[in-house]
Every structure is written in C-alpha cells, then in structure tokens.
Coordinates of C-alpha atoms in Angstrom, one line a residue:
Chain A
M19 CA -86.5 7.1 -121.7
R20 CA -84.4 5.5 -118.9
A21 CA -85.9 2.1 -119.8
A22 CA -85.1 2.6 -123.5
L23 CA -81.5 3.5 -122.6
S24 CA -81.2 0.5 -120.4
R25 CA -82.6 -1.7 -123.1
L26 CA -80.1 -0.3 -125.5
D27 CA -77.3 -0.9 -123.0
A28 CA -78.4 -4.5 -122.6
K29 CA -78.7 -5.2 -126.3
G30 CA -75.9 -3.2 -127.7
S31 CA -73.1 -3.1 -125.1
P32 CA -72.1 -6.8 -125.5
Y33 CA -71.0 -5.9 -129.0
L34 CA -69.1 -3.0 -127.7
Y35 CA -67.1 -5.3 -125.4
I36 CA -66.1 -7.8 -128.1
V37 CA -65.4 -5.2 -130.8
P38 CA -61.9 -4.2 -129.6
F39 CA -60.8 -7.8 -129.9
F40 CA -62.2 -8.4 -133.4
L41 CA -61.1 -5.0 -134.6
L42 CA -57.5 -5.3 -133.5
F43 CA -57.2 -8.9 -134.5
G44 CA -58.8 -8.1 -137.9
V45 CA -56.4 -5.3 -138.6
F46 CA -53.2 -6.8 -137.2
G47 CA -53.8 -10.5 -137.4
L48 CA -56.2 -11.5 -140.2
W49 CA -55.8 -8.7 -142.7
P50 CA -52.0 -9.1 -143.1
L51 CA -52.5 -12.8 -143.8
L52 CA -55.1 -12.2 -146.4
Y53 CA -53.2 -9.3 -148.0
T54 CA -50.2 -11.6 -148.2
G55 CA -52.2 -13.3 -151.0
Y56 CA -52.5 -10.0 -152.9
V57 CA -48.8 -9.2 -152.5
S58 CA -47.9 -12.7 -153.7
F59 CA -49.4 -11.9 -157.1
N60 CA -47.2 -8.9 -157.5
D61 CA -43.6 -8.1 -158.3
W62 CA -43.1 -6.2 -155.1
D63 CA -39.4 -5.6 -154.7
L64 CA -39.2 -2.2 -153.1
L65 CA -40.1 -0.9 -149.7
D66 CA -42.2 1.8 -151.3
A67 CA -45.8 0.6 -151.3
G68 CA -46.5 2.3 -154.7
E69 CA -43.8 0.4 -156.6
H70 CA -45.3 -2.9 -157.6
T71 CA -46.7 -4.6 -160.7
W72 CA -49.2 -7.4 -161.0
V73 CA -47.6 -10.6 -162.3
G74 CA -50.3 -13.1 -161.7
L75 CA -49.0 -16.5 -160.8
A76 CA -45.4 -15.8 -161.8
N77 CA -44.1 -16.0 -158.1
Y78 CA -45.8 -19.3 -157.6
R79 CA -44.4 -20.7 -160.9
E80 CA -41.0 -19.6 -159.9
L81 CA -41.5 -21.1 -156.4
L82 CA -42.4 -24.5 -157.7
G83 CA -39.3 -24.6 -159.8
D84 CA -37.0 -23.3 -157.0
A85 CA -34.8 -26.0 -155.6
Y86 CA -34.1 -23.8 -152.5
F87 CA -37.8 -23.9 -151.7
W88 CA -38.2 -27.6 -151.9
N89 CA -35.0 -28.0 -149.9
A90 CA -36.5 -25.7 -147.2
L91 CA -39.8 -27.6 -147.2
G92 CA -38.1 -30.9 -146.9
N93 CA -36.0 -29.6 -144.0
T94 CA -39.1 -28.3 -142.3
L95 CA -40.9 -31.6 -142.5
S96 CA -37.8 -33.5 -141.3
I97 CA -37.3 -31.3 -138.3
W98 CA -41.0 -31.3 -137.5
V99 CA -41.2 -35.1 -137.5
L100 CA -37.9 -35.5 -135.6
S101 CA -39.0 -33.0 -132.9
T102 CA -42.7 -33.8 -132.6
V103 CA -42.9 -37.6 -132.4
P104 CA -40.3 -38.1 -129.7
Q105 CA -41.5 -35.0 -127.9
L106 CA -45.1 -36.2 -127.6
L107 CA -44.1 -39.7 -126.6
A108 CA -41.7 -38.4 -123.9
A109 CA -44.5 -36.0 -122.7
L110 CA -46.8 -39.0 -122.4
W111 CA -44.3 -40.9 -120.3
I112 CA -43.4 -37.9 -118.1
A113 CA -47.1 -37.2 -117.5
H114 CA -47.5 -40.8 -116.5
L115 CA -44.7 -40.4 -114.0
L116 CA -46.2 -37.3 -112.6
N117 CA -49.6 -39.0 -112.3
H118 CA -48.6 -40.7 -109.0
R119 CA -48.9 -39.7 -105.4
L120 CA -45.8 -37.7 -105.1
R121 CA -43.9 -35.6 -102.6
A122 CA -42.9 -32.2 -103.8
R123 CA -45.5 -32.4 -106.5
T124 CA -45.6 -28.8 -107.4
S125 CA -41.8 -28.5 -107.5
L126 CA -41.5 -31.5 -109.8
R127 CA -44.2 -30.0 -112.1
M128 CA -42.4 -26.7 -112.1
G129 CA -39.1 -28.4 -112.9
V130 CA -40.6 -30.1 -115.9
L131 CA -42.2 -26.9 -117.2
L132 CA -39.1 -24.8 -116.7
P133 CA -37.8 -25.1 -120.3
N134 CA -41.0 -23.8 -121.7
I135 CA -40.8 -20.4 -120.0
T136 CA -37.3 -19.6 -121.3
S137 CA -37.1 -17.8 -124.7
I138 CA -36.3 -19.6 -127.9
V139 CA -33.4 -17.3 -128.4
A140 CA -31.8 -18.0 -125.0
V141 CA -32.4 -21.8 -125.4
T142 CA -31.0 -21.9 -128.9
I143 CA -27.9 -20.0 -127.9
V144 CA -27.1 -22.2 -124.9
F145 CA -27.7 -25.4 -126.9
T146 CA -25.6 -24.1 -129.8
Q147 CA -22.7 -23.6 -127.4
M148 CA -23.2 -27.1 -126.1
F149 CA -23.3 -28.5 -129.7
G150 CA -20.0 -26.6 -130.4
R151 CA -17.6 -28.6 -132.6
D152 CA -14.4 -28.1 -130.7
F153 CA -15.3 -27.3 -127.1
G154 CA -18.9 -28.3 -126.9
M155 CA -20.1 -30.4 -124.0
I156 CA -22.0 -32.9 -126.3
N157 CA -19.0 -33.8 -128.3
W158 CA -17.0 -34.2 -125.1
L159 CA -19.6 -36.6 -123.8
L160 CA -19.6 -38.5 -127.2
G161 CA -15.8 -38.6 -126.9
I162 CA -16.0 -40.4 -123.5
V163 CA -18.1 -43.2 -125.0
G164 CA -15.7 -43.3 -128.0
A165 CA -17.8 -41.6 -130.6
G166 CA -16.1 -39.1 -132.9
P167 CA -16.6 -35.4 -132.6
V168 CA -19.5 -34.3 -134.8
D169 CA -19.6 -31.0 -136.6
W170 CA -23.3 -30.5 -135.8
Q171 CA -23.9 -27.6 -138.1
A172 CA -22.1 -29.2 -141.1
N173 CA -24.4 -32.1 -142.0
T174 CA -28.0 -32.3 -142.8
W175 CA -28.8 -35.2 -140.4
S176 CA -26.8 -33.8 -137.5
S177 CA -28.2 -30.3 -137.8
H178 CA -31.8 -31.6 -138.0
L179 CA -31.2 -33.7 -135.0
A180 CA -29.7 -30.9 -132.9
I181 CA -32.5 -28.4 -133.9
S182 CA -35.1 -31.0 -133.1
L183 CA -33.7 -31.6 -129.7
I184 CA -33.8 -27.8 -129.0
V185 CA -37.4 -27.6 -130.1
A186 CA -38.4 -30.8 -128.2
W187 CA -36.5 -29.7 -125.0
R188 CA -38.6 -26.5 -124.9
W189 CA -42.0 -28.1 -125.5
T190 CA -42.0 -31.6 -123.9
G191 CA -42.7 -30.5 -120.3
Y192 CA -45.6 -28.2 -121.5
N193 CA -47.2 -31.1 -123.3
A194 CA -46.6 -33.4 -120.3
L195 CA -48.7 -31.0 -118.1
I196 CA -51.5 -31.0 -120.7
Y197 CA -51.5 -34.8 -120.7
L198 CA -51.3 -34.9 -116.9
A199 CA -54.4 -32.7 -116.7
S200 CA -56.4 -35.1 -118.8
M201 CA -55.0 -38.2 -117.1
Q202 CA -56.3 -36.9 -113.8
A203 CA -59.8 -36.7 -115.3
I204 CA -59.8 -40.5 -116.1
P205 CA -62.3 -42.2 -113.8
H206 CA -60.4 -44.3 -111.2
D207 CA -62.9 -47.3 -111.4
L208 CA -61.5 -48.1 -114.9
Y209 CA -58.1 -48.9 -113.3
E210 CA -59.8 -50.6 -110.4
A211 CA -61.6 -52.9 -112.8
A212 CA -58.4 -53.6 -114.7
D213 CA -56.7 -54.4 -111.4
L214 CA -59.4 -56.9 -110.6
D215 CA -59.0 -58.4 -114.0
G216 CA -55.3 -58.8 -113.4
A217 CA -54.0 -56.3 -116.0
N218 CA -50.5 -55.1 -115.2
Q219 CA -49.5 -51.5 -115.1
R220 CA -48.0 -51.5 -118.7
Q221 CA -51.2 -53.0 -120.0
Q222 CA -53.3 -50.4 -118.1
F223 CA -51.2 -47.6 -119.6
W224 CA -51.7 -48.7 -123.2
R225 CA -55.3 -50.0 -122.9
I226 CA -56.8 -47.4 -120.6
T227 CA -54.7 -44.3 -120.2
V228 CA -53.7 -43.8 -123.8
P229 CA -57.2 -44.4 -125.3
Q230 CA -58.7 -42.1 -122.8
L231 CA -56.3 -39.4 -123.8
R232 CA -57.0 -39.5 -127.5
P233 CA -58.8 -36.2 -127.7
T234 CA -55.9 -34.5 -125.9
I235 CA -53.4 -36.3 -128.1
M236 CA -55.2 -35.1 -131.2
F237 CA -55.2 -31.6 -129.9
T238 CA -51.5 -31.6 -129.1
A239 CA -50.7 -33.2 -132.5
V240 CA -52.6 -30.4 -134.4
I241 CA -51.1 -27.6 -132.3
S242 CA -47.6 -29.0 -132.7
T243 CA -48.2 -29.2 -136.4
I244 CA -49.2 -25.6 -136.7
G245 CA -46.3 -24.5 -134.5
G246 CA -43.7 -27.0 -135.8
L247 CA -44.1 -26.1 -139.4
Q248 CA -43.4 -22.4 -138.8
I249 CA -40.1 -23.0 -137.0
M250 CA -37.6 -20.2 -137.9
A251 CA -35.8 -18.8 -134.9
E252 CA -34.0 -22.0 -134.0
P253 CA -32.4 -22.6 -137.4
L254 CA -31.6 -18.9 -137.7
L255 CA -29.7 -18.8 -134.4
F256 CA -28.3 -22.3 -134.6
A257 CA -26.1 -21.1 -137.5
G258 CA -24.3 -18.7 -135.2
T259 CA -24.2 -16.0 -137.9
S260 CA -26.8 -13.5 -138.9
T261 CA -27.1 -15.1 -142.4
P262 CA -30.6 -16.7 -142.7
T263 CA -29.5 -19.4 -145.1
G264 CA -29.6 -22.2 -142.5
G265 CA -26.0 -23.3 -143.0
S266 CA -23.6 -22.9 -145.9
D267 CA -25.5 -25.4 -148.0
R268 CA -28.9 -24.5 -146.7
Q269 CA -28.8 -27.9 -145.0
F270 CA -31.1 -26.6 -142.2
Q271 CA -33.0 -23.7 -143.7
T272 CA -36.7 -24.1 -142.9
A273 CA -39.5 -22.7 -145.1
A274 CA -40.3 -19.9 -142.6
L275 CA -36.6 -19.0 -142.6
F276 CA -36.6 -19.0 -146.4
M277 CA -39.5 -16.6 -146.3
Y278 CA -37.6 -14.4 -143.9
E279 CA -34.5 -14.5 -146.2
Q280 CA -36.5 -13.6 -149.3
G281 CA -38.6 -11.0 -147.6
F282 CA -36.1 -9.2 -145.4
R283 CA -32.7 -9.8 -146.9
E284 CA -33.5 -9.9 -150.6
F285 CA -36.5 -7.6 -150.1
R286 CA -38.6 -9.7 -152.6
F287 CA -41.9 -9.1 -150.8
G288 CA -44.0 -10.7 -153.6
Y289 CA -41.9 -13.8 -153.7
A290 CA -41.8 -14.1 -149.9
S291 CA -45.6 -13.7 -149.8
A292 CA -45.9 -16.6 -152.2
I293 CA -43.8 -18.7 -149.8
A294 CA -46.0 -17.6 -146.9
W295 CA -49.2 -18.6 -148.6
T296 CA -47.8 -21.9 -149.8
L297 CA -46.6 -22.7 -146.3
C298 CA -50.0 -21.7 -145.0
L299 CA -51.6 -24.2 -147.3
V300 CA -49.1 -26.9 -146.3
I301 CA -49.8 -26.3 -142.6
A302 CA -53.6 -26.5 -143.2
V303 CA -53.2 -29.8 -145.1
F304 CA -51.0 -31.3 -142.5
A305 CA -53.1 -30.1 -139.6
V306 CA -56.3 -31.6 -141.1
A307 CA -54.5 -34.8 -142.1
N308 CA -53.1 -35.1 -138.6
F309 CA -56.5 -34.6 -137.1
L310 CA -58.1 -37.2 -139.3
L311 CA -55.3 -39.7 -138.7
T312 CA -55.3 -39.4 -134.9
R313 CA -59.1 -39.6 -134.9
R314 CA -59.1 -42.7 -137.1
I315 CA -56.6 -44.4 -134.9
A316 CA -58.9 -43.6 -132.0
N317 CA -61.9 -45.1 -133.7
D318 CA -60.0 -48.2 -134.7
E319 CA -59.1 -49.0 -131.2
K320 CA -62.7 -48.9 -130.0
Chain B
M16 CA -74.8 -1.0 -104.8
T17 CA -75.0 -2.2 -101.2
L18 CA -76.0 -5.6 -102.5
L19 CA -72.9 -5.9 -104.5
A20 CA -70.5 -4.9 -101.7
P21 CA -69.5 -8.3 -100.4
V22 CA -68.5 -9.8 -103.7
E23 CA -68.2 -13.5 -103.1
K24 CA -64.7 -14.6 -104.0
P25 CA -64.8 -17.7 -106.1
A26 CA -62.3 -20.3 -105.1
P27 CA -59.3 -19.7 -107.2
P28 CA -59.3 -22.8 -109.5
V29 CA -55.5 -22.7 -109.9
E30 CA -55.1 -23.6 -106.2
K31 CA -57.6 -26.4 -106.2
R32 CA -56.1 -29.7 -105.3
P33 CA -57.6 -32.8 -106.8
V34 CA -59.5 -35.0 -104.3
R35 CA -57.3 -37.8 -103.4
R36 CA -59.0 -41.1 -103.2
R37 CA -56.8 -42.9 -100.8
V38 CA -59.5 -45.5 -100.3
F39 CA -58.8 -47.1 -103.6
G40 CA -55.2 -46.1 -103.8
Y41 CA -55.4 -44.0 -107.0
P42 CA -53.4 -42.4 -108.2
R43 CA -50.8 -44.9 -107.2
R44 CA -48.0 -44.2 -104.8
A45 CA -44.8 -43.3 -106.6
S46 CA -42.0 -45.8 -106.4
V47 CA -38.3 -45.0 -106.0
W48 CA -37.9 -45.5 -109.8
T49 CA -40.6 -43.0 -110.5
Y50 CA -38.8 -40.4 -108.4
A51 CA -35.5 -41.3 -110.0
A52 CA -36.9 -40.9 -113.5
L53 CA -38.6 -37.6 -112.6
L54 CA -35.4 -36.2 -111.0
A55 CA -33.5 -37.1 -114.1
V56 CA -36.1 -35.3 -116.3
V57 CA -35.9 -32.2 -114.0
A58 CA -32.1 -32.3 -114.1
G59 CA -32.3 -32.3 -117.9
S60 CA -34.7 -29.3 -117.7
V61 CA -32.5 -27.4 -115.4
F62 CA -29.1 -28.2 -116.8
P63 CA -29.0 -25.8 -119.8
L64 CA -29.8 -22.9 -117.5
Y65 CA -27.2 -24.0 -115.0
W66 CA -24.7 -24.3 -117.8
S67 CA -25.4 -20.7 -118.9
L68 CA -24.5 -19.7 -115.4
V69 CA -21.3 -21.8 -115.5
V70 CA -20.1 -20.3 -118.8
S71 CA -21.1 -16.8 -117.9
S72 CA -19.0 -16.9 -114.8
Q73 CA -15.8 -18.0 -116.5
T74 CA -13.2 -16.4 -118.7
S75 CA -13.2 -17.1 -122.4
E76 CA -10.0 -19.2 -122.0
A77 CA -11.6 -21.4 -119.3
V78 CA -14.6 -22.1 -121.6
A79 CA -12.4 -23.3 -124.5
Q80 CA -11.1 -26.3 -122.6
V81 CA -11.6 -30.0 -122.9
P82 CA -12.8 -31.5 -120.6
P83 CA -15.1 -28.5 -119.9
V84 CA -15.2 -26.8 -116.5
L85 CA -18.4 -27.8 -114.8
V86 CA -18.7 -25.4 -111.9
P87 CA -19.3 -21.6 -111.8
G88 CA -16.3 -19.3 -111.6
G89 CA -15.8 -15.8 -110.3
H90 CA -16.1 -13.7 -113.4
L91 CA -19.8 -13.2 -113.7
F92 CA -19.8 -9.5 -112.9
D93 CA -16.9 -8.8 -115.3
N94 CA -18.9 -10.5 -118.0
I95 CA -22.1 -8.6 -117.1
A96 CA -20.1 -5.4 -117.4
R97 CA -18.8 -6.5 -120.8
V98 CA -22.4 -7.2 -122.0
F99 CA -23.5 -3.7 -121.1
D100 CA -20.4 -2.3 -122.8
S101 CA -20.8 -4.1 -126.1
T102 CA -24.5 -3.6 -126.7
D103 CA -27.1 -1.2 -125.4
F104 CA -28.5 -3.9 -123.2
G105 CA -29.9 -1.6 -120.7
Q106 CA -32.1 0.1 -123.4
A107 CA -33.1 -3.4 -124.6
L108 CA -34.2 -4.5 -121.2
L109 CA -36.2 -1.3 -120.8
N110 CA -37.8 -1.7 -124.2
S111 CA -38.8 -5.3 -123.4
L112 CA -40.2 -4.1 -120.1
I113 CA -42.3 -1.4 -121.7
V114 CA -43.6 -3.7 -124.5
S115 CA -44.4 -6.7 -122.2
G116 CA -45.9 -4.4 -119.5
S117 CA -48.3 -2.6 -121.8
V118 CA -49.2 -5.7 -123.8
T119 CA -50.0 -7.5 -120.5
V120 CA -52.3 -4.7 -119.1
S121 CA -54.1 -4.4 -122.4
V122 CA -54.6 -8.2 -123.0
V123 CA -56.0 -8.7 -119.5
F124 CA -58.4 -5.7 -119.8
F125 CA -59.8 -6.5 -123.2
S126 CA -59.9 -10.3 -122.6
T127 CA -61.9 -9.8 -119.4
L128 CA -64.2 -7.4 -121.2
A129 CA -64.8 -9.8 -124.1
G130 CA -64.9 -12.8 -121.8
F131 CA -67.6 -11.1 -119.7
A132 CA -69.7 -10.5 -122.8
F133 CA -69.2 -14.1 -124.1
A134 CA -69.8 -15.8 -120.8
K135 CA -72.5 -13.7 -119.2
L136 CA -74.4 -11.6 -121.7
R137 CA -77.0 -12.7 -124.2
F138 CA -76.8 -11.2 -127.7
R139 CA -77.4 -12.3 -131.2
G140 CA -74.5 -14.2 -132.8
R141 CA -72.8 -15.0 -129.5
K142 CA -72.0 -18.6 -130.3
V143 CA -70.8 -17.9 -133.8
L144 CA -68.6 -15.0 -132.7
L145 CA -67.1 -17.0 -129.9
V146 CA -66.2 -19.9 -132.2
L147 CA -64.7 -17.4 -134.6
A148 CA -62.6 -15.9 -131.8
I149 CA -61.3 -19.3 -130.7
A150 CA -60.6 -20.3 -134.3
T151 CA -58.4 -17.2 -134.7
S152 CA -55.9 -18.7 -132.3
M153 CA -55.1 -21.4 -134.9
V154 CA -54.2 -18.8 -137.6
P155 CA -50.5 -18.9 -138.4
Q156 CA -50.1 -15.1 -137.9
Q157 CA -46.3 -15.3 -138.4
L158 CA -47.0 -15.8 -142.1
G159 CA -48.7 -12.4 -142.4
I160 CA -45.5 -10.6 -141.5
I161 CA -44.9 -8.9 -144.9
P162 CA -48.1 -6.9 -145.1
L163 CA -47.7 -6.1 -141.4
Y164 CA -44.3 -4.7 -142.1
L165 CA -45.6 -2.7 -145.0
L166 CA -48.4 -1.3 -142.8
M167 CA -45.9 -0.3 -140.1
A168 CA -43.7 1.3 -142.7
K169 CA -46.6 3.3 -143.9
L170 CA -47.6 4.3 -140.3
G171 CA -44.0 5.3 -139.7
W172 CA -43.7 2.9 -136.8
T173 CA -40.7 0.9 -137.8
D174 CA -38.1 1.0 -135.0
H175 CA -40.9 2.3 -132.7
L176 CA -42.1 0.1 -129.9
A177 CA -45.7 0.8 -131.0
A178 CA -45.1 -1.6 -133.9
V179 CA -44.7 -4.5 -131.4
I180 CA -47.1 -3.3 -128.8
V181 CA -50.2 -2.5 -130.9
P182 CA -50.5 -5.9 -132.7
G183 CA -50.1 -7.6 -129.3
L184 CA -52.9 -5.7 -127.6
V185 CA -55.4 -8.6 -127.9
T186 CA -55.0 -12.4 -128.1
A187 CA -57.6 -15.0 -129.0
F188 CA -56.2 -17.1 -126.2
G189 CA -56.9 -14.5 -123.6
V190 CA -60.5 -14.1 -124.7
F191 CA -61.0 -17.9 -124.6
F192 CA -59.3 -18.2 -121.2
M193 CA -61.4 -15.5 -119.6
T194 CA -64.7 -16.7 -121.2
Q195 CA -64.1 -20.1 -119.6
Y196 CA -63.2 -18.7 -116.3
L197 CA -65.9 -16.1 -115.9
G198 CA -68.5 -18.6 -117.0
R199 CA -67.7 -20.6 -113.8
A200 CA -66.6 -17.9 -111.4
V201 CA -69.4 -15.3 -111.6
P202 CA -72.8 -16.4 -110.4
D203 CA -75.7 -15.2 -112.6
E204 CA -77.7 -14.2 -109.5
L205 CA -75.0 -11.7 -108.6
L206 CA -75.4 -10.0 -111.9
E207 CA -79.1 -10.1 -111.7
A208 CA -79.0 -8.4 -108.3
G209 CA -76.7 -5.8 -109.8
R210 CA -79.2 -5.1 -112.6
V211 CA -82.1 -4.8 -110.2
D212 CA -80.0 -2.2 -108.3
G213 CA -79.8 -0.2 -111.6
C214 CA -76.2 -1.1 -112.5
S215 CA -75.3 -0.6 -116.2
T216 CA -73.5 -3.4 -117.9
F217 CA -70.2 -1.6 -117.7
G218 CA -71.0 -1.0 -114.0
L219 CA -71.4 -4.8 -113.6
Y220 CA -68.1 -5.3 -115.4
W221 CA -66.3 -2.8 -113.2
H222 CA -67.9 -3.7 -109.8
V223 CA -68.6 -7.4 -110.1
V224 CA -66.7 -9.0 -112.9
L225 CA -63.3 -7.4 -112.6
P226 CA -62.9 -8.2 -108.8
A227 CA -64.1 -11.8 -109.4
A228 CA -61.7 -12.2 -112.4
R229 CA -58.6 -11.3 -110.3
P230 CA -57.1 -14.8 -109.9
A231 CA -57.6 -15.7 -113.6
A232 CA -56.4 -12.3 -114.6
A233 CA -53.2 -12.8 -112.7
V234 CA -52.5 -16.1 -114.5
L235 CA -53.4 -14.6 -117.9
G236 CA -51.1 -11.7 -117.1
L237 CA -48.2 -14.0 -116.3
F238 CA -48.6 -15.9 -119.5
T239 CA -48.9 -12.8 -121.6
F240 CA -45.9 -11.1 -120.0
M241 CA -43.7 -14.1 -120.5
Q242 CA -44.8 -14.6 -124.1
A243 CA -44.3 -10.9 -124.9
W244 CA -40.9 -10.9 -123.2
N245 CA -39.8 -13.9 -125.2
D246 CA -41.2 -12.8 -128.5
F247 CA -38.6 -12.8 -131.2
F248 CA -39.5 -13.0 -134.9
W249 CA -41.7 -9.9 -135.3
P250 CA -39.5 -7.6 -133.1
L251 CA -36.5 -8.9 -135.1
V252 CA -38.1 -7.7 -138.4
V253 CA -39.5 -4.4 -137.3
L254 CA -37.2 -3.2 -134.5
Q255 CA -33.8 -3.3 -136.2
D256 CA -32.4 -0.2 -134.5
N257 CA -34.4 -0.2 -131.3
A258 CA -34.0 -3.7 -130.1
T259 CA -35.9 -5.7 -127.4
V260 CA -33.9 -8.0 -125.2
Q261 CA -34.4 -11.0 -127.5
V262 CA -33.3 -9.1 -130.6
A263 CA -30.2 -7.7 -128.8
L264 CA -29.4 -11.2 -127.7
S265 CA -29.6 -12.6 -131.2
S266 CA -27.3 -9.9 -132.5
L267 CA -24.9 -10.6 -129.7
A268 CA -24.8 -14.3 -130.7
S269 CA -24.4 -13.7 -134.4
G270 CA -21.1 -11.8 -134.6
Y271 CA -18.2 -12.9 -136.7
T272 CA -16.5 -14.6 -133.8
T273 CA -18.8 -15.8 -131.2
D274 CA -17.7 -15.0 -127.6
Y275 CA -19.7 -17.5 -125.6
T276 CA -19.0 -16.1 -122.2
L277 CA -20.5 -12.8 -123.5
T278 CA -23.5 -14.3 -125.2
L279 CA -24.4 -16.7 -122.4
T280 CA -24.1 -13.9 -119.9
G281 CA -26.6 -12.0 -122.1
T282 CA -28.8 -15.1 -122.1
L283 CA -28.7 -15.3 -118.4
L284 CA -29.6 -11.6 -118.0
A285 CA -32.5 -11.9 -120.4
T286 CA -33.8 -15.0 -118.7
L287 CA -33.4 -13.8 -115.1
P288 CA -36.6 -11.7 -114.9
I289 CA -38.7 -14.5 -116.3
L290 CA -37.0 -17.0 -114.0
V291 CA -37.7 -14.8 -110.9
I292 CA -41.4 -14.6 -111.9
F293 CA -41.5 -18.4 -112.4
M294 CA -39.8 -19.0 -109.0
L295 CA -42.4 -16.8 -107.2
L296 CA -45.5 -17.8 -109.2
G297 CA -44.7 -21.1 -110.7
R298 CA -47.5 -22.9 -108.9
Q299 CA -50.1 -20.5 -110.6
I300 CA -48.4 -20.9 -114.0
V301 CA -48.5 -24.7 -113.7
G302 CA -52.1 -24.5 -112.6
G303 CA -53.1 -22.2 -115.4
I304 CA -51.7 -24.6 -118.0
M305 CA -53.4 -27.6 -116.4
Q306 CA -56.7 -25.7 -116.4
G307 CA -56.8 -26.2 -120.1
A308 CA -54.5 -23.4 -121.2
I309 CA -53.6 -23.5 -124.9
K310 CA -50.7 -21.6 -126.1
G311 CA -51.8 -18.3 -127.6

C-alpha cells in the first residue's frame, strides 16, 4: 500500500506541480486571446455579455476600409522601426564598451540599466515635459544651436521621433546587458588569433564579435518586434490628455491605442477584437520575417 | 531527514565573477575614451530622473522659464503635499503594494514548484509541456484584454484588486527561469538521498528545493515586483475607480492644464520605491538579466 502510494506520488505529483501554471495561464492568458476571435465576429457593443449578435466578417471588412486603422498601423510600424533599429545598434555599442576591464564595473552596468526599471508612465511623463513646446529643455537646447522650437506633438515625424526616443531610452541598456552576457561567452582565442593576424579593433568587432552574437541579435530582434508593435502607453501619455486618439489628427495613434480607443472609449468590443486579432497576425508575420531575415544574414556571412 | 539537514548551498550564480584571463589581456583594458563614453551613457540614463527631482522641487513659475532652472529648489515637500491633496495617492501606493506583493509571492512559489517538476522530475510529456510553457511567454497577452475585461465584469471584479492580482499569479518567464536555475543548483544525489529517507516529492520540494532556490527566488521576486509595480495597461482598463500608482499617475498627467511640478512630483514618488530596491539590490538584478533573463 505504501509502495503504491509512493509510486502514485512519483508518477502523478509532477503534473500537480505544473498544473497551477497551465491552469492560470490558460484561463487568464490564452483563453482571452482565443475568445477575442469569437468576439471579433460579433456586433458586441454593450457591456452586458448577453447583448451581441453574430455578424461574421463584418468587423474585418469595416476594418480594412477604415482609414484610421491603416493610419494607426503605419504609425506603429514607423515608431517601431525608429525605436528598434537605433536602439539595438546603440545597445551593441554600449555592450562593447562594457566588455572591457573596467573599474566600478557593477555601478556602470547599473547605471546603464537604470532606465529599464522605471515605469513607462513615469518615463513618458518626464520626457513629455522635456519635449514641451514652450518651456521644454529639448527646445531650449535646440535654440542654443540655432534650430527653431519644434511643436513635438503637432507633427507626424516629430511625434514619432519623440516617442521612439522614449521607447529606446527605456530599452537600450537592457539589451546592452543581454549582448554583454553573450560577448563574454566568446572564446578569447578568436581575438588572439585576430591580433596575430594584425586585425584592428574595429575589424575584430565587425568580423568576430557581431557574427558571434547573431543568435542573441536574432532573439532581441524578435522580442523587440513582439513588444514594439504593441506600444500603447507611450503615445497615450505623450498626448498629455486622456483622449486616446494619439494627437488631434491621430498623427501618433498606434494600433494598440486604436484598439483601446474602440474598446474602452467607444465600447465597440467586437470591432476592437477584430483590431486585436489583426494586430496579432501582423506581429506574428513580422516576428517570423525578422527571425528569417536575421538568420539569413547570419548564414550569408559564414 | 538527517541526511538532508546540511543542504549544500549552491554558489549563487548572480555573484559569480567571470574568470579574468590577464595572461592574454582579454577582455582588453578600458581606455580613457571608453570611460568617457560610458559616463556619457550613464549620464543620459540618470538625467531624466534627476530632472524629475529638479522640477518637483520648484514652483510652477520657476519651471516655466527659459533658460530652465537646472538645480533642485526647496519646494519638494510642498509639492508632495499637493500630490496627496489632489489625488488619493496614498491609497494608490497601498494598492500597488498589495498587488505587487501578492503577485511576487505567488509567482515565486508557483514558478519554483513548476521549475522543480520540469528540472528534476521524470514524467510523460515533460519536454513538450516545457516547450509549451516557454512558448507562452511570446504570446501578446495584451491583445486578449477585451475578453479578460468581460470575464472580470462577469465575476464582479472590476475595480477590485483581484482583477489585477489573479491574472498575474503565474508567469511563463518565472517557470523558465526557475527550471534553468534548479537544473543546475540542485544535485540529483541530494534528491535521491531524500527519497531513500522516505521523503515524498512535496517533502523534497519543501526541504531541499526551496532552500536551494533562495538566491534565484530573490532575483525572480525582484523582477516580478518591479514589473507588477510598473504595470499600466491592464490596471488602467480594469481599475478605473481604485487606481494603482501608475494609473493615478496617468490621470494626474492628463488633466486639462498640466501642472508639471505636480505630475513630476508624482512621478518621483511612484519611482522612489523601485529606485530604493535598485540601489540596494542592483547587482543581483544586473546579474539576473545577464544570466539569460528574458522579459516576461
């Protein structure tokens, strides 16, 4: 009897230990995402869960003809590219700097990571103040070098630039530490051999360090895609009002923010769900494309 | 149980310093330019936080000046008092503390439990389930927010902290992180010995795994706490009238006329707890990320 119980314990209990994770994730993580699909096929305009009618693809048809949606999607991609590319390049450079024999090593690493531990809300509020049209620090600095004051929220390009800077500021140091960790795993004899061959530091960086980091670069590219295409808090708060339109002409409304507006200001749950699923598809396509692209570059170099 | 008493403490990996190979001179010694560039980067990292201190210690008139005032003034405590007058910031701080605290305890507990099973126990479907668990961290959960809201409305949890706590009780990242750590940190012989002594699997978890997991649990706890404290989108949707710190902050910042001394004081107050944690345990946080931490 004891032996049987003990066997049961050994065979069965592992499932018991992982079940809380799968159960909770299933109910609060996966199910909502799947159910979003069902909601998106309905006209679901009221909070009451009983009040909805099946409309088939009507929400998607409306979405494809909605200029606001295409605008939001374009803004999302623009902000994503503007924030991700410089961010990953800067991270690579900072990681390279940190990959030296340094005094105060831990303090420097902490200093680089600091932006990442602050909240998006706090960061965006501080930057929005600094980007202020009349009394902002950035316009003051621009004034010193003779450039005119910019109304950062008013234009498409300037608002995208400002929001991208906010995003990049928060994530560059984090990515730098990820890169640094894999730089430290590169075998030293590669550099030694390059030294003997007379390769200078710049050549070594591009010919040894970067190729060795390819898997990590691929990883960060995919993660930044998944995160970057869901951006919503930065444009919401950058506007400085509680209106989720991303500026008076929707010049910096992202797709996720458009979803929020349709769902929780217009209370069009069906339509907002169609936005969510479409964005999900876009994210999947871009993540896979990014993965293949970075892998291909890696193979070409070999 | 006597066999288990002196649980061997695994070397905490976050503290491990890489072996320096001075013989070959790699990594290279940093030049003055390297230091200068790094200091510039750090200055850029710190400046926005410094700036929020500057603005929050000035009067509104002093902030609306060109050129701007660049050093802190003496009005910080007046401004803090104004923040507490204009919103229920104390309640918001308390709410965030409750949410982040309970989410942290739960994530650490369940992640260690699942990590133990994945790393140390043999069962059918282990590999597939582990891959599934890791893959879930890629799911853009933010996009499932509408059914989640409908669910919370049905449960009657809107404006209750439970609506934010319960979905946060587990994370895929936590499971992945603990699986990796426990695979390295708990020797199989120790578990075998425990079994011979008649320990049940939960007994092994409680007496062997939990003590051994402490360093990693601390790092995971830190990450989870900071992430929960900084969470914004979901609390904004579901906690309209019972705000967490981030939600309170956002409504402070989106009034008709924005009073920057007020909002940046709020920002400073909301960031301070995280900043204190970072000052005390930054080394562990940096180490955790470099151990292969992925954002959850």
